[in-house]
């Protein structure tokens, strides 16, 4: 891991316009700002082409023979396949509305991190080879030749984009810059140029069903360990269901919730909720990943990895699918899954077995987000909660980019938090909901070797958290995204020390009152719960009543 600069050094840059011509300035690979290249074996196992040994800092990237034709033919194929790609290449008028909306531009001051400029890295090549004006007039119309330096530039900057789509909210033409990054990464993959932090999880997910390559017995033993903690906390032994045919619901979570803190605490909250409801569900140790790093590689790879959820639902004979707290999992479910892997006509439109609510919004995908499910329970008073158990926590909520901008899941998490917590404060309006700021580590950027990039990209969000910490004493950043739970702890430790990161269902688990549980003294992290005030004695009550009467009399006389 590269040495991380001090905060004042990290922010020592200018957002002033530069006079340098970016079209001729070769990219400088700065330590801490890029990810390691993919290992050939991880590309080969999933059939991606041209895997080879290389490093971003090498002068010679050992590009395959005919690499230029490979890229240009790839661009032509993508334009035939996706109408949006050609549209986004042609329609931008460079108005600059997106320029200052990117967290990486805000955190680096690098003009090539302005969304319009990052797109121009690809658009200039498109213009040179696929437009009449570019073929005739070249640089006069902003066209560039495709060179090895351009390929290096693509790699550096398309992996400095988290595909969060914040810039797209402000674009008057609705250009989805994330789609441009996706196309850029697809073209790089044709040359065997991916990051190991993406290629490794993709290979693991293809071979084992989850990003970290957890075997079935490892998943089950990890969860068993978590159930031991829940027994210590509640006095109740919970026995999760695995790979059970005929269950009503298949529950799919991001694999981070199965093995890594703080995601494991979120998983414990799920299990307490299901235990209290007596829910007829099963987990799968084969479709053990709701996330999909294939989406950060190629659309076809994302489609392949996503198929396992429907395949497992069909094998187990469930009625519908319930999904855990994840970000890009839900962008894919909400925007792509029915087209890629549907129709899921072997499943039923989800109906809550507890409230009877029919989730019409999931009529095509047959998948419901856990916060939709839990908010519905709370709305119908089907579970009992004690929000005072979270009184040691002053909470703010981060709208995860994918669930907010790609799914519109804005109110349900807030509804839940307000039910299970007494102390909740919003960050500034321009940093939440559809305008939410990114964690700075999404789309496969949450590696260790690019920590400076992550701290820079996450600074705008951290600054908003620091604002509510200073104003309200906030000490918890809640979210519904596994990548947020994985990446925010480092970001908070750097910019806002003392701020914990929690999934919404960890807060639910703390507050949930179980039938037959022992008196709880610990939260899901095995930390002491706030002590309830001792009930006043009869004598104390009499003194207090008399004091109140005297005070009332004084007030009346006055």
PDB file of N, CA and C in Angstrom, residues 162-165 295-296 326-331 399-408 481:
ATOM      1  N   UNK A 162     -16.180   5.872 -10.476  1.00  0.00           N
ATOM      2  CA  UNK A 162     -16.918   4.831  -9.750  1.00  0.00           C
ATOM      3  C   UNK A 162     -18.276   4.528 -10.380  1.00  0.00           C
ATOM      4  N   UNK A 163     -18.534   5.087 -11.550  1.00  0.00           N
ATOM      5  CA  UNK A 163     -19.808   4.835 -12.242  1.00  0.00           C
ATOM      6  C   UNK A 163     -21.001   5.198 -11.358  1.00  0.00           C
ATOM      7  N   UNK A 164     -20.826   6.236 -10.548  1.00  0.00           N
ATOM      8  CA  UNK A 164     -21.863   6.586  -9.563  1.00  0.00           C
ATOM      9  C   UNK A 164     -23.045   7.310 -10.197  1.00  0.00           C
ATOM     10  N   UNK A 165     -22.813   7.962 -11.357  1.00  0.00           N
ATOM     11  CA  UNK A 165     -23.858   8.620 -12.133  1.00  0.00           C
ATOM     12  C   UNK A 165     -24.340   9.941 -11.526  1.00  0.00           C
ATOM     13  N   UNK A 295     -19.989  -6.500 -13.708  1.00  0.00           N
ATOM     14  CA  UNK A 295     -20.522  -5.229 -14.212  1.00  0.00           C
ATOM     15  C   UNK A 295     -19.413  -4.202 -14.400  1.00  0.00           C
ATOM     16  N   UNK A 296     -18.299  -4.384 -13.706  1.00  0.00           N
ATOM     17  CA  UNK A 296     -17.171  -3.465 -13.842  1.00  0.00           C
ATOM     18  C   UNK A 296     -16.185  -3.962 -14.895  1.00  0.00           C
ATOM     19  N   UNK A 326     -27.222  -4.154  -0.574  1.00  0.00           N
ATOM     20  CA  UNK A 326     -26.119  -4.046  -1.520  1.00  0.00           C
ATOM     21  C   UNK A 326     -26.446  -2.921  -2.487  1.00  0.00           C
ATOM     22  N   UNK A 327     -25.410  -2.337  -3.090  1.00  0.00           N
ATOM     23  CA  UNK A 327     -25.625  -1.223  -3.996  1.00  0.00           C
ATOM     24  C   UNK A 327     -25.751  -1.646  -5.443  1.00  0.00           C
ATOM     25  N   UNK A 328     -24.616  -1.996  -6.070  1.00  0.00           N
ATOM     26  CA  UNK A 328     -24.673  -2.285  -7.513  1.00  0.00           C
ATOM     27  C   UNK A 328     -25.479  -3.540  -7.810  1.00  0.00           C
ATOM     28  N   UNK A 329     -25.623  -4.439  -6.824  1.00  0.00           N
ATOM     29  CA  UNK A 329     -26.535  -5.578  -6.990  1.00  0.00           C
ATOM     30  C   UNK A 329     -27.920  -5.083  -7.389  1.00  0.00           C
ATOM     31  N   UNK A 330     -28.343  -3.999  -6.744  1.00  0.00           N
ATOM     32  CA  UNK A 330     -29.708  -3.545  -6.974  1.00  0.00           C
ATOM     33  C   UNK A 330     -29.828  -2.672  -8.208  1.00  0.00           C
ATOM     34  N   UNK A 331     -28.739  -2.054  -8.647  1.00  0.00           N
ATOM     35  CA  UNK A 331     -28.802  -1.396  -9.953  1.00  0.00           C
ATOM     36  C   UNK A 331     -29.014  -2.435 -11.039  1.00  0.00           C
ATOM     37  N   UNK A 399     -27.044   7.883   1.225  1.00  0.00           N
ATOM     38  CA  UNK A 399     -27.762   7.268   0.111  1.00  0.00           C
ATOM     39  C   UNK A 399     -26.741   6.621  -0.816  1.00  0.00           C
ATOM     40  N   UNK A 400     -26.711   5.307  -0.848  1.00  0.00           N
ATOM     41  CA  UNK A 400     -25.793   4.620  -1.748  1.00  0.00           C
ATOM     42  C   UNK A 400     -26.161   4.955  -3.190  1.00  0.00           C
ATOM     43  N   UNK A 401     -25.149   5.207  -4.014  1.00  0.00           N
ATOM     44  CA  UNK A 401     -25.378   5.743  -5.357  1.00  0.00           C
ATOM     45  C   UNK A 401     -26.341   4.898  -6.171  1.00  0.00           C
ATOM     46  N   UNK A 402     -26.145   3.587  -6.142  1.00  0.00           N
ATOM     47  CA  UNK A 402     -26.937   2.713  -7.007  1.00  0.00           C
ATOM     48  C   UNK A 402     -28.369   2.558  -6.521  1.00  0.00           C
ATOM     49  N   UNK A 403     -28.576   2.426  -5.218  1.00  0.00           N
ATOM     50  CA  UNK A 403     -29.948   2.268  -4.735  1.00  0.00           C
ATOM     51  C   UNK A 403     -30.730   3.571  -4.815  1.00  0.00           C
ATOM     52  N   UNK A 404     -30.051   4.696  -4.781  1.00  0.00           N
ATOM     53  CA  UNK A 404     -30.764   5.974  -4.859  1.00  0.00           C
ATOM     54  C   UNK A 404     -30.996   6.394  -6.309  1.00  0.00           C
ATOM     55  N   UNK A 405     -29.896   6.557  -7.057  1.00  0.00           N
ATOM     56  CA  UNK A 405     -30.043   7.076  -8.426  1.00  0.00           C
ATOM     57  C   UNK A 405     -30.554   6.029  -9.410  1.00  0.00           C
ATOM     58  N   UNK A 406     -30.265   4.753  -9.165  1.00  0.00           N
ATOM     59  CA  UNK A 406     -30.660   3.725 -10.132  1.00  0.00           C
ATOM     60  C   UNK A 406     -31.918   2.980  -9.706  1.00  0.00           C
ATOM     61  N   UNK A 407     -32.384   3.213  -8.478  1.00  0.00           N
ATOM     62  CA  UNK A 407     -33.529   2.446  -7.989  1.00  0.00           C
ATOM     63  C   UNK A 407     -34.594   3.333  -7.344  1.00  0.00           C
ATOM     64  N   UNK A 408     -34.195   4.536  -6.924  1.00  0.00           N
ATOM     65  CA  UNK A 408     -35.150   5.414  -6.259  1.00  0.00           C
ATOM     66  C   UNK A 408     -35.500   4.975  -4.862  1.00  0.00           C
ATOM     67  N   UNK A 481     -25.321  -0.501   1.519  1.00  0.00           N
ATOM     68  CA  UNK A 481     -24.455  -0.966   0.440  1.00  0.00           C
ATOM     69  C   UNK A 481     -23.251  -1.694   1.022  1.00  0.00           C
TER      70      UNK A 481
END
